[in-house]
Coordinates of C-alpha atoms and ligand atoms in Angstrom, one line a residue:
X1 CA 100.3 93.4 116.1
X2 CA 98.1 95.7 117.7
X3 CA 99.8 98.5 117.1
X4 CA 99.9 98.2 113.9
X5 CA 96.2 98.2 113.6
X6 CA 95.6 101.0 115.8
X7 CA 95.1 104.6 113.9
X8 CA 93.8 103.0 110.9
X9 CA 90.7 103.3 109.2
X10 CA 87.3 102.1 109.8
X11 CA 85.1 101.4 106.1
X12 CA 81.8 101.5 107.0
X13 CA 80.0 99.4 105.0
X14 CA 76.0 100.5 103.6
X15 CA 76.1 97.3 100.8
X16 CA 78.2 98.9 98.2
X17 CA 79.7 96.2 96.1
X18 CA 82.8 97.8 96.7
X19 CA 83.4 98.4 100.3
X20 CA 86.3 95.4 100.2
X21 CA 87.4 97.0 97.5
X22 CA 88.0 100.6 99.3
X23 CA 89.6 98.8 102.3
X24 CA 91.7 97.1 100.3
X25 CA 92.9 100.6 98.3
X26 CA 93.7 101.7 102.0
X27 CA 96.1 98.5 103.0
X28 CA 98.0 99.0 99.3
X29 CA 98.7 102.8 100.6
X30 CA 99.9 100.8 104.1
X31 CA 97.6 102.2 106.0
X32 CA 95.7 99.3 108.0
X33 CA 92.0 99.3 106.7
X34 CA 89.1 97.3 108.2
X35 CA 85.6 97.1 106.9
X36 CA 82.8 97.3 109.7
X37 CA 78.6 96.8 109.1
X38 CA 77.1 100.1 110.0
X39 CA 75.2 99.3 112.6
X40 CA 77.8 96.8 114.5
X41 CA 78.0 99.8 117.2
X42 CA 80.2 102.8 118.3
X43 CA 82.7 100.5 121.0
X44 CA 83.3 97.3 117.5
X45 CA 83.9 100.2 115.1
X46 CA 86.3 102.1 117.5
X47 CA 88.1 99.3 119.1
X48 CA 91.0 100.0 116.9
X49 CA 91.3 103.2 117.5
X50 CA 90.7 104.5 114.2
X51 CA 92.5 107.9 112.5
X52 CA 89.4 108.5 110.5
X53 CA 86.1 106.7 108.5
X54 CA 85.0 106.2 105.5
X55 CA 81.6 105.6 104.7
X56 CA 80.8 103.3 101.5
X57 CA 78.6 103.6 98.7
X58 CA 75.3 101.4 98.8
X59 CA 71.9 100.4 97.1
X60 CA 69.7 102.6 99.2
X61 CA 68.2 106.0 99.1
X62 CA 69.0 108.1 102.2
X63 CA 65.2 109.4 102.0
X64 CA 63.6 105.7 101.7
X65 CA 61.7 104.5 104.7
X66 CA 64.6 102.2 106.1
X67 CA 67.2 103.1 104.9
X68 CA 70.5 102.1 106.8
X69 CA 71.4 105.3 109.1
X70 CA 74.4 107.1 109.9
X71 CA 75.9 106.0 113.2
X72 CA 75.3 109.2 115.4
X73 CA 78.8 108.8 117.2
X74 CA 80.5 109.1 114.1
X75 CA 79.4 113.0 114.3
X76 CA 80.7 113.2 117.7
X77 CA 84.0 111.4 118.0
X78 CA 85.5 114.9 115.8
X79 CA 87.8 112.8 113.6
X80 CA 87.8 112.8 109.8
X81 CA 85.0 111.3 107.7
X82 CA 85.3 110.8 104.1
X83 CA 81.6 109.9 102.8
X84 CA 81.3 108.1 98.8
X85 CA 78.1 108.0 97.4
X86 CA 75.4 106.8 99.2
X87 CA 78.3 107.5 102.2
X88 CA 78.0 111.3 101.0
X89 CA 74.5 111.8 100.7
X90 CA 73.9 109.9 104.6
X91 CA 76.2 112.8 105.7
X92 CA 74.4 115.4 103.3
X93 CA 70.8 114.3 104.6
X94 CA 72.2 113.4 108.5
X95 CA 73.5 117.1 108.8
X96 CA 70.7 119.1 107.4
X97 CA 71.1 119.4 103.4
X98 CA 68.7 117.5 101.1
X99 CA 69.0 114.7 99.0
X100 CA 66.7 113.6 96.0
X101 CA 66.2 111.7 92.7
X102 CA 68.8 112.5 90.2
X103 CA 66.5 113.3 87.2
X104 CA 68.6 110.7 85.5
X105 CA 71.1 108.1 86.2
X106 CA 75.2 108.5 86.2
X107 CA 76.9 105.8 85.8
X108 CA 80.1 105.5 84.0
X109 CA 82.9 107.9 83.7
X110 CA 83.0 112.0 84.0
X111 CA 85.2 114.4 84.1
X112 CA 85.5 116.7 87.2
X113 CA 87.1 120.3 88.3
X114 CA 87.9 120.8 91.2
X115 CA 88.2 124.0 93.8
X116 CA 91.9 124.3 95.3
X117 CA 90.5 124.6 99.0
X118 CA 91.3 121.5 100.3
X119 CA 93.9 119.3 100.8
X120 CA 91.6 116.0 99.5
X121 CA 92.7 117.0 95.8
X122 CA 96.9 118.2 96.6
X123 CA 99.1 118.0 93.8
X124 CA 96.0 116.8 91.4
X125 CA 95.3 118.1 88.1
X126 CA 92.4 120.8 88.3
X127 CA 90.7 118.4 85.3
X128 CA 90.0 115.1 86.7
X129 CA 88.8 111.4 84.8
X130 CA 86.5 109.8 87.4
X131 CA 83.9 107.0 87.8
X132 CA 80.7 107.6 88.4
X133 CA 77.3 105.0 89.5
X134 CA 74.5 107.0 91.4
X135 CA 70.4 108.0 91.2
X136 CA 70.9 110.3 93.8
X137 CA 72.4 114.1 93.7
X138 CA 72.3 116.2 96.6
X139 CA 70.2 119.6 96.0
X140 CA 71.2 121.9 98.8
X141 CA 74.6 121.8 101.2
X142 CA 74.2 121.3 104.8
X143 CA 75.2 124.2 107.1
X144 CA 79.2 124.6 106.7
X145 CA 79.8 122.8 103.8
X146 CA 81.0 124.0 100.6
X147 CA 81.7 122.4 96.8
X148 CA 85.2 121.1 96.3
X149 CA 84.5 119.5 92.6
X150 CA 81.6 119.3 90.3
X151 CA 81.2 117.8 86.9
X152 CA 78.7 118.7 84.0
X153 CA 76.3 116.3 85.6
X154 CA 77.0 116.6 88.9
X155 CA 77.4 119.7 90.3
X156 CA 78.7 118.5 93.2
X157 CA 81.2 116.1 92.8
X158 CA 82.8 116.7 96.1
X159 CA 82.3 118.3 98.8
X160 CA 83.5 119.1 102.1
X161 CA 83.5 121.1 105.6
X162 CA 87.0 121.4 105.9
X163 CA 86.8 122.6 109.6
X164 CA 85.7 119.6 110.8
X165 CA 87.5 117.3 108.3
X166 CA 84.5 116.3 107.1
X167 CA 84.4 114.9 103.4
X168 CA 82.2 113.5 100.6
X169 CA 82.5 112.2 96.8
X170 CA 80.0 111.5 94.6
X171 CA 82.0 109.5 92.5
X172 CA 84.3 106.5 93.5
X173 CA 87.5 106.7 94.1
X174 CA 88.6 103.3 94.7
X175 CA 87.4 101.4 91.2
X176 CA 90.2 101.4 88.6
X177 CA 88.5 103.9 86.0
X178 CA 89.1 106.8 88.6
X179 CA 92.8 107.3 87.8
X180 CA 93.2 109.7 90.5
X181 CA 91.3 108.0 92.8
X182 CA 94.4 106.4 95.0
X183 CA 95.6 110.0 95.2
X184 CA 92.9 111.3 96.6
X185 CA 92.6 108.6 98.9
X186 CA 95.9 109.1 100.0
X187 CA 95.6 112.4 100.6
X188 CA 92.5 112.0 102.6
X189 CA 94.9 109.1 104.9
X190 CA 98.3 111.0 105.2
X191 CA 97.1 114.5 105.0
X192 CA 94.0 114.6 106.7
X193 CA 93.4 111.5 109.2
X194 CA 97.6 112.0 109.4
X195 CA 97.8 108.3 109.0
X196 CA 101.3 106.4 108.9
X197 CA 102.0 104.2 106.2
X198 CA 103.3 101.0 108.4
X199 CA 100.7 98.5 107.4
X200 CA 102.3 95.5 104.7
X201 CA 102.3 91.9 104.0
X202 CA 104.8 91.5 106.9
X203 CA 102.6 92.9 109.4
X204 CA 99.6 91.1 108.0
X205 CA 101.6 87.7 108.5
X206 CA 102.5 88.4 112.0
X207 CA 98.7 89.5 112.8
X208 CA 97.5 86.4 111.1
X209 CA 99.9 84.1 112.8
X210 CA 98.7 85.2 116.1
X211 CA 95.3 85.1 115.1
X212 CA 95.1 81.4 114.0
X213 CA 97.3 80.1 117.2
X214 CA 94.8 82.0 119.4
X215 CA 91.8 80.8 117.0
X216 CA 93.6 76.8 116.4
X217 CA 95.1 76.6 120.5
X218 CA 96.2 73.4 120.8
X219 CA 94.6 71.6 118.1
X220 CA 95.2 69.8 115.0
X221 CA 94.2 71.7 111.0
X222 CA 93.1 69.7 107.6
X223 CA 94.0 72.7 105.2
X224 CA 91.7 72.0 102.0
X225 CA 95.4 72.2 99.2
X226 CA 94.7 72.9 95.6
X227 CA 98.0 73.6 94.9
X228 CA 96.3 77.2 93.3
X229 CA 97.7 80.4 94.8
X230 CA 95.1 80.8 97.7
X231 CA 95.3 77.3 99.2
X232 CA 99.2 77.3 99.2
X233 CA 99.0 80.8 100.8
X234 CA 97.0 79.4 103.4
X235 CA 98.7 76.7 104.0
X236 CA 102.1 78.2 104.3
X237 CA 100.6 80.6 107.0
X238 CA 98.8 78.0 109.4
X239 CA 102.1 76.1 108.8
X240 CA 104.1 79.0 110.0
X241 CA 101.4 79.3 112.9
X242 CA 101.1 75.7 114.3
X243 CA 103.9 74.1 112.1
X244 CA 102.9 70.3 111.6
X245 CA 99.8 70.3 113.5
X246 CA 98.8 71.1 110.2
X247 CA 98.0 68.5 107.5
X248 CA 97.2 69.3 104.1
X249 CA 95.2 67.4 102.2
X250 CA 95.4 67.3 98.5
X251 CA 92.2 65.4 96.9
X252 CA 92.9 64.5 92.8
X253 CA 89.3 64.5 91.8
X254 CA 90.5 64.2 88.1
X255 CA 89.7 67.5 86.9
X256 CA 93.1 68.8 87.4
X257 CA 95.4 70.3 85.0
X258 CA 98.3 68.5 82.8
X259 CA 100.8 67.3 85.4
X260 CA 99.0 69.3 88.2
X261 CA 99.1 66.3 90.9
X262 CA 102.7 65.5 90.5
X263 CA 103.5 69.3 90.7
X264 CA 101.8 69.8 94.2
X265 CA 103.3 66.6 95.8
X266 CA 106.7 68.2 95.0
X267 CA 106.2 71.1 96.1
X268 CA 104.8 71.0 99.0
X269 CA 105.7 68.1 100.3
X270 CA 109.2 67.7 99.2
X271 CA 109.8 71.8 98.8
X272 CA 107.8 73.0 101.9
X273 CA 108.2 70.1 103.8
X274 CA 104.4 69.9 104.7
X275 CA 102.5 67.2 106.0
X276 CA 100.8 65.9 103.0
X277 CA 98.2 63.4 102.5
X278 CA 97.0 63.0 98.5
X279 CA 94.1 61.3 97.8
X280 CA 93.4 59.6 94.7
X281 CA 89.3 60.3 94.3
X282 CA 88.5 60.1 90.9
X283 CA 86.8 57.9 90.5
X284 CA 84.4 58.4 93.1
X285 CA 83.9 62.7 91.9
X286 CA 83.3 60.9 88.6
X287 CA 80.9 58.7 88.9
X288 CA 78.5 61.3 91.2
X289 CA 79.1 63.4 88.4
X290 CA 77.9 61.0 85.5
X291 CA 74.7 63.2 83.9
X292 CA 75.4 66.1 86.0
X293 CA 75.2 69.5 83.6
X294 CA 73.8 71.7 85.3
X295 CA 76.6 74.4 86.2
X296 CA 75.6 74.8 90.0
X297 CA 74.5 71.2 90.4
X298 CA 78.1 70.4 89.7
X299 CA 79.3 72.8 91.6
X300 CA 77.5 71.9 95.1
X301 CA 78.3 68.4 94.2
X302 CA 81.7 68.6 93.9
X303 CA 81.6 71.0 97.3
X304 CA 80.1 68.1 99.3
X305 CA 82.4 65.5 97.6
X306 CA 85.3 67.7 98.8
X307 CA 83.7 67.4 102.4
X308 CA 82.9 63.5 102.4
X309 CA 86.3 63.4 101.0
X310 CA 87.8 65.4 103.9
X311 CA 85.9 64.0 106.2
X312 CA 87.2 60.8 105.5
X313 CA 90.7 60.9 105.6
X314 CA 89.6 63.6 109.6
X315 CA 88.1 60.4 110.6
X316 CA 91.3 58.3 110.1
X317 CA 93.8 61.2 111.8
X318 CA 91.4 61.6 114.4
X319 CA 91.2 64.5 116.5
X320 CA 91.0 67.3 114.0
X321 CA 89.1 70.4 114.7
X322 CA 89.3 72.8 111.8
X323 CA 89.5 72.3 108.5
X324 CA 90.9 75.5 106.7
X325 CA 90.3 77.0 103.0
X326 CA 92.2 79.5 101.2
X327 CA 89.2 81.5 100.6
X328 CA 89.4 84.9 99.5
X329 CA 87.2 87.9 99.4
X330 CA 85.6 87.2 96.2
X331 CA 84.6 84.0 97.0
X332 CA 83.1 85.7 99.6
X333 CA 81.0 88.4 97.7
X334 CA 80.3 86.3 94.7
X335 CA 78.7 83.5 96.9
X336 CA 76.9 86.3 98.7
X337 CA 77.8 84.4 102.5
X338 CA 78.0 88.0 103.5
X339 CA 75.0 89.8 102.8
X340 CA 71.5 88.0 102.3
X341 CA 70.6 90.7 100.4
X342 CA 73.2 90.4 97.3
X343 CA 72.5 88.0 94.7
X344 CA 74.4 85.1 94.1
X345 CA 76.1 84.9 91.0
X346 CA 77.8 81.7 91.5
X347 CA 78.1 79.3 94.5
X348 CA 82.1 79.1 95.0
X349 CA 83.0 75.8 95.6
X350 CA 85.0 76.8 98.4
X351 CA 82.3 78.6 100.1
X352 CA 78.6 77.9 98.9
X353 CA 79.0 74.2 98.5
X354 CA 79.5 73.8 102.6
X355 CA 76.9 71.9 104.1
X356 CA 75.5 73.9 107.3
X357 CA 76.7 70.5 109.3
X358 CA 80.0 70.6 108.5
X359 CA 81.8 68.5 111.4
X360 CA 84.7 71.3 111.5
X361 CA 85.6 74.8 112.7
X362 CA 85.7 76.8 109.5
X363 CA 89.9 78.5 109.3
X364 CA 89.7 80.6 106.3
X365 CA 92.7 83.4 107.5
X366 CA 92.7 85.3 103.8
X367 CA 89.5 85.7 104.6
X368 CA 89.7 89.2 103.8
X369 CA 92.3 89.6 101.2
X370 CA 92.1 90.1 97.1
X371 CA 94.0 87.7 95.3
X372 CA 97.1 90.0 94.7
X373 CA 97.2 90.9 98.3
X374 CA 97.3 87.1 98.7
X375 CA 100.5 86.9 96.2
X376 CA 101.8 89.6 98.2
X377 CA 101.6 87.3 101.5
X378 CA 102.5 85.0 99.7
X379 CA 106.3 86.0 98.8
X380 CA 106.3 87.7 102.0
X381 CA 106.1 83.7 103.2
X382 CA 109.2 82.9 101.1
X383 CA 106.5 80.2 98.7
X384 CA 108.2 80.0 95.4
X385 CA 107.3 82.4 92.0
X386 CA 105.8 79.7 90.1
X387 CA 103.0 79.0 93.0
X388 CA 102.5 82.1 94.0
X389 CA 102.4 84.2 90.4
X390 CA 100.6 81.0 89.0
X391 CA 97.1 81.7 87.9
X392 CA 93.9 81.3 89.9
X393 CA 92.4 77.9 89.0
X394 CA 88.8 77.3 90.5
X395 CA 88.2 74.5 93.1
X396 CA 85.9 72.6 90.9
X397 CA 88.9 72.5 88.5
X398 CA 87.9 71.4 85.1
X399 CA 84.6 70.5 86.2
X400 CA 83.6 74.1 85.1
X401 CA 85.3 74.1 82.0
X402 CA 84.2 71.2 80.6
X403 CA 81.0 72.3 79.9
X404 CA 78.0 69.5 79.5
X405 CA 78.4 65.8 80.6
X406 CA 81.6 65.3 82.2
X407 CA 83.7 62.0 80.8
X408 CA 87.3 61.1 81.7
X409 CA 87.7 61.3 77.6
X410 CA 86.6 64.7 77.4
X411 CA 88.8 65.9 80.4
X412 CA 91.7 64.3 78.6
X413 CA 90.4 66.6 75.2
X414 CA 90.3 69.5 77.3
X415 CA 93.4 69.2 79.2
X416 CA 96.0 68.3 76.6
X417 CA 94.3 71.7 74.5
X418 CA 94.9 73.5 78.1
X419 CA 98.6 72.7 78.5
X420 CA 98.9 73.6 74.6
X421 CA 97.3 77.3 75.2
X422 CA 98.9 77.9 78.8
X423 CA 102.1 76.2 77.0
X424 CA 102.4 78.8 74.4
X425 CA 101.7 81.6 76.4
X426 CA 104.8 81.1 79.2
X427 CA 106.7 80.4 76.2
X428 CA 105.5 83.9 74.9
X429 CA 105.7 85.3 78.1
X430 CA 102.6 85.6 78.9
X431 CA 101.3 83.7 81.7
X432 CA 102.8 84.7 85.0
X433 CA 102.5 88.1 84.0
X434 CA 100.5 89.8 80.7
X435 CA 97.4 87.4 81.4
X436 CA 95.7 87.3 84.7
X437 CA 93.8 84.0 83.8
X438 CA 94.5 81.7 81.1
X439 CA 92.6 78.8 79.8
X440 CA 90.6 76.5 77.8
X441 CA 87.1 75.7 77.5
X442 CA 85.5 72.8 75.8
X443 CA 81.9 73.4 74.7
X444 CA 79.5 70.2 74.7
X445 CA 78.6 71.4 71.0
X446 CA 79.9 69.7 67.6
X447 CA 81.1 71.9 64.6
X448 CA 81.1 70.4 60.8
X449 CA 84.4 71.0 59.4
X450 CA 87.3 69.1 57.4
X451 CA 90.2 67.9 57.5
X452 CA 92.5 65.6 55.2
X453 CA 89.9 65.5 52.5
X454 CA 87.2 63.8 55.5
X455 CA 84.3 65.6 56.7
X456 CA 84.4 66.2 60.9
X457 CA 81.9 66.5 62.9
X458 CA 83.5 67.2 66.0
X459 CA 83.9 69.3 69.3
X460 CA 84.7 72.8 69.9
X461 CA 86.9 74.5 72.0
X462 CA 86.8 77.9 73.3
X463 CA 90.3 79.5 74.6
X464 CA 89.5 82.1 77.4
X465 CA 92.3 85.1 78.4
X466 CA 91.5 87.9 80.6
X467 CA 93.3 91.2 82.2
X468 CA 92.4 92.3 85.9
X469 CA 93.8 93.2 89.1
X470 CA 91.1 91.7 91.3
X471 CA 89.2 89.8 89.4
X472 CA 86.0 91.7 89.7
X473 CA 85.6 93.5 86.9
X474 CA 87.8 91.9 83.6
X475 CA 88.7 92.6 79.9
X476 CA 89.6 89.7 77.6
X477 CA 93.2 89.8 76.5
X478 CA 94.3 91.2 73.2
X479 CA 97.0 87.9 72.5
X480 CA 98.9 88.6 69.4
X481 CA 97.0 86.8 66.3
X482 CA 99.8 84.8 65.4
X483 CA 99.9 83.5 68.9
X484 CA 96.2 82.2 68.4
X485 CA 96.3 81.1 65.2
X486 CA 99.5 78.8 66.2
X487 CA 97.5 77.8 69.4
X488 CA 94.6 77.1 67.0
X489 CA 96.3 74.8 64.8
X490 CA 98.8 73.3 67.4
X491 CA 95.3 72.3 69.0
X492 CA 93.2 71.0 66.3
X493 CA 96.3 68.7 65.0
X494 CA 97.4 67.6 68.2
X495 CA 94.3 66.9 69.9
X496 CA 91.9 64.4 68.6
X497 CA 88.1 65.1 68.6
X498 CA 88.6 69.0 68.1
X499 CA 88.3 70.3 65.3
X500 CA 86.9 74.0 66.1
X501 CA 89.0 76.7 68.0
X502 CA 87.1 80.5 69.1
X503 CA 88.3 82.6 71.3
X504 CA 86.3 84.3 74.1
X505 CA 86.1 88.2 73.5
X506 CA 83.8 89.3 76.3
X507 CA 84.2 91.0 79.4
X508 CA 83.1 90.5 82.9
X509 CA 80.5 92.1 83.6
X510 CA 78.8 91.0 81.6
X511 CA 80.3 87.7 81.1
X512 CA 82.2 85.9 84.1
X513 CA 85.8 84.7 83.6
X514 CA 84.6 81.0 83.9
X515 CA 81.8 79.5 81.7
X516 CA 79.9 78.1 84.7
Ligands
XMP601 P1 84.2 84.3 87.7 O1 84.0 83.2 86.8 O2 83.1 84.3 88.8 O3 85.5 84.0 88.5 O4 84.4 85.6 87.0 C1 86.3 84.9 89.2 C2 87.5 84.2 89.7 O5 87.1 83.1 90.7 C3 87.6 81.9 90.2 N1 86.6 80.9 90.6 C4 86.7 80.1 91.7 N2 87.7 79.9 92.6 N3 86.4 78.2 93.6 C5 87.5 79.0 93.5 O6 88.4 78.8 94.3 C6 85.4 78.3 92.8 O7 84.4 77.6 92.9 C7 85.5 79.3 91.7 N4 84.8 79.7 90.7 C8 85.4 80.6 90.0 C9 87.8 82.0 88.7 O8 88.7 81.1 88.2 C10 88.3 83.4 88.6 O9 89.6 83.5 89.0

C-alpha cells in the first residue's frame, strides 16, 4: 500500500557496494526503505514522499573531474539528510568545507568517541566499535557544522549541523562489524526523520501482490521453481497474486540434490496445490555439458538450457507472457545487471545467463530483497519451515560443485557424500539453523591413499560450511571435529571413488561460498 510507503526513506545511491545493504537495515527497523540512482531526479526520488535521505558510500572522490554530484534539491526540500562516506564528503564539499586525500587508507575497524550533542548517538556508549573503508577525510567543516565523533584516525568520524538535521559518518553503519550501527540508524529514522515503524513482510506482500496483478493484468506466468527458498517465495507470491494463471515449471536437469525432485513435486504440487509441470531434462543439460569445465561456460550454458527448456514447455501452453525468477538482490550485484561499472564476479544463472532475446517479460518480484528478508516473506506466505529455512542451493545446482568434467557418475559421488554431510548436520542440528550454507564439493583431482591393505588413487572431496546473514561477506563454520571426522569417514566408506575428505576454511571475500 501506498501509505505504507509514504514517509519512508530515500537511499541515494553513488555505487557503494552497500547501498542494498543500508535499505535493507532500514525495512528490518520497519521503516519502508527504497534505493534511488542519484541522478534519477528530484520528482522519482520524492514521489514517495520521503521522511528523510540517506546518501551512500561510493568509489569516487568528491574533488575528481566527474564525480557523481549532490542532487541540489536535496538542500532545499529542509528534511533530514544522513550522508556515509562518500555520502558525507558530497555534503562536506557541496556546502563549503574541503575534502582531500587521506594520507593513508582506513579500512577495517576503529573505535570512535562521540560528543553527546545529538540525538544520532542516544543511549550509545560514548566508546564505539565501528567499520571503517575510505581514502578520503574531510579537512575543514562547512559553515554550521560541528564534530559529533572522531576516532584516532579520523578526526571526524561524524559530523553534523543539527539545526538543519543535517548528518554525516565516515564510517558505515549498516555492515555487520559496526555493532552500533542499527542504533544509530534507528535513531537517525525514529528520532530525527520521526519515522514510524509500520513497514514488515505483511505490508511487503500486499505491495507485491498489487504490483504483479498490475504488472501480469490478465495474462498467464511460467515461474522458473527450484524448489530453493527464492523460487518457492516467488512462486507462492504470483500464486497469491493471479492464483492458477501461474504455472511453475520444475526442470530436473540432473544436478539436483539426493531426493530433491520427489521433494518439490510434493510440495508444491500436492502441499501448495500449484500448477506444476516437471520436466525430466537430463539428459539433454548433460550431454551440452560433456567437456564443459570452464566455470562460466557452464554456467551461461546451463542459463540458456534453462530458457530452451522453458521455452519449450511456453510453446506447448501457449499464451504465456512472463516468465518469473526468484531472483534476489545478490544475484543482482554479483552479476553486476545493475551497474556497468561493477565487476562481475560471477554470472548468476538466474540472471547473467539470459539471452537479450528472451521471448518473455522478465517477473522477478524479490527483486529487491536479501535472502532473509525473502524467508521472512516467506512465512509471512504461510510456505512450510523446511522450504523456507532450507538453505540457498544455486540454480546451476551441482553443476558448480562438481568441479571439472561433469559425468552422471560423478554427480552420483558427489551427491550421496552431500546427503551424508547435510545428513549429519540436521541430525546435529545444524542445518536449518547454525550453518547458513552446507555442502559438498568434489574436486576433479585424485589423491594417493590406502585402504584395506590396497593402494587408492582416487577423488577428493572438499566439504564447504559457512556463517552469514546476507551472504555477502562469509566466515567458514567452526563444526565440531568429531562431527567432521564422522562425516569424513562415513564418506570415504560409504561412497566409492573417494578416498580424500578437506574441509574448506576460507572466507568470502576472499573466497566465494561456491567453488565456481
Ligand atoms: P557465492 O559463491 O557468489 O554465492 O559466494 C553467494 C550465494 O549465491 C548462491 N549462488 C547462486 N544462486 N544462482 C543462484 O540462484 C546462481 O547461479 C548462483 N551462484 C551462487 C550461492 O549458493 C550462495 O548462496
Amino acid at each position: 500500500m501506498d501509505d505504507l510507503k509514504t514517509g519512508g526513506i530515500a537511499v541515494i545511491d553513488f555505487g557503494s557496494q552497500y547501498t542494498q545493504l543500508i535499505a535493507r537495515r532500514i525495512r528490518e527497523l520497519g521503516v519502508y526503505a527504497e534505493v534511488y540512482a542519484h541522478d534519477s531526479g528530484a520528482a522519482h526520488i520524492n514521489r514517495r514522499q520521503p521522511a528523510g535521505y540517506v546518501l551512500s558510500g561510493g568509489p569516487s572522490s568528491v574533488y575528481e573531474a566527474g564525480a557523481p554530484q549532490l542532487p541540489a534539491f536535496l538542500l532545499e526540500v529542509g528534511r533530514p539528510v544522513l550522508g556515509i562516506c562518500y555520502g558525507m564528503q558530497l555534503l562536506t564539499a557541496t556546502l563549503g568545507g574541503e575534502v582531500v586525500a587521506a594520507p593513508e587508507r582506513e579500512y577495517g575497524p576503529a573505535s570512535i568517541s562521540h560528543q553527546p550533542l545529538s540525538p544520532l548517538f542516544d543511549g550509545l556508549a560514548p566508546e564505539l566499535q565501528v567499520w571503517m573503508s575510505h581514502g578520503d577525510r574531510i579537512e575543514s567543516l562547512p559553515p554550521g557544522f560541528r564534530m559529533l565523533a572522531q576516532s584516532d584516525n579520523s578526526p571526524l568520524a561524524a559530523i553534523g549541523q543539527l539545526e538543519r538535521h543535517r548528518y554525516g559518518l565516515q564510517f558505515h553503519p549498516e555492515v555487520q562489524h559496526s555493532p552500533s550501527g542499527r542504533a544509530i540508524l534507528s535513531n537517525f529514522l525514529f528520532q530525527i526523520c520521526r519515522c514510524q515503524p509500520t513497514w514488515s513482510a505483511a505490508a511487503f506482500i500486499e505491495e507485491a501482490v498489487t504490483g504483479i496483478r498490475k504488472q501480469v493484468g490478465g495474462e498467464r506466468v511460467l515461474l522458473a521453481l527450484s524448489g530453493g527458498v527464492d523460487s518457492a517465495v516467488a512462486g507462492a507470491l504470483i500464486h497469491r497474486a493471479i492464483g492458477d494463471r501461474l504455472t511453475c515449471i520444475f526442470v530436473d536437469h540432473g544436478m539436483l540434490r539426493l531426493g530433491e525432485a520427489e521433494q518439490v513435486a510434493r510440495v508444491f504440487r500436492q502441499e501448495q496445490g500449484m500448477r506444476l509441470i516437471a520436466v525430466n531434462a537430463v539428459e539433454s543439460f548433460l550431454t551440452a555439458l560433456t567437456g564443459v569445465t570452464e566455470p562460466e561456460a557452464k554456467r551461461k550454458l546451463i542459463g540458456r538450457l534453462f530458457v530452451e527448456a522453458f521455452n519449450e514447455e511456453a510453446r506447448k501452453l501457449r499464451g504465456i507472457r512472463f516468465l518469473a525468477q526468484g531472483t534476489i538482490y545478490p544475484d543482482v550485484i554479483e552479476s553486476a545487471a545493475d551497474s556497468a561499472a561493477a565487476k562481475t564476479i560471477k554470472s548468476h544463472h538466474n540472471v547473467g545467463g539470459l539471452p537479450a532475446d528472451l521471448e518473455f517479460e522478465l517477473l522477478e518480484p524479490l527483486r529487491d530483497l536479501f535472502k532473509d528478508e525473502a524467508r521472512k516473506v516467506g512465512e509471512a506466505l504461510g510456505l512450510p519451515a523446511s522450504i523456507v529455512w532450507r538453505q540457498p542451493f544455486p540454480g546451476p545446482g551441482l553443476a558448480i560443485r562438481c568441479l571439472g568434467e561433469l559425468s552422471w557418475e560423478r554427480l552420483e559421488k558427489l551427491r550421496a557424500a552431500d546427503a551424508i554431510f547435510t545428513g549429519e548436520l540436521a541430525d546435529a542440528g545444524l542445518l536449518l539453523e547454525g550453518t547458513a550454507q552446507s555442502f559438498a564439493v568434489l574436486l576433479p583431482v585424485k589423491s594417493v591413499g590406502v585402504m584395506g591393505d590396497k593402494r587408492s588413487y582416487e577423488e577428493v572431496l572438499i566439504l564447504r560450511s559457512v556463517t552469514t546473514d546476507d551472504f555477502m561477506t562469509a566466515d567458514w563454520a567452526r563444526l565440531p571435529y568429531d562431527l567432521l571426522a564422522r562425516v569424513s569417514a562415513r564418506i570415504v566408506n560409504e561412497v566409492p571413488g573417494i578416498n580424500r575428505v578437506a574441509y574448506d576454511i576460507t572466507s568470502k571475500p576472499p573466497s566465494t561460498i561456491e567453488w565456481e
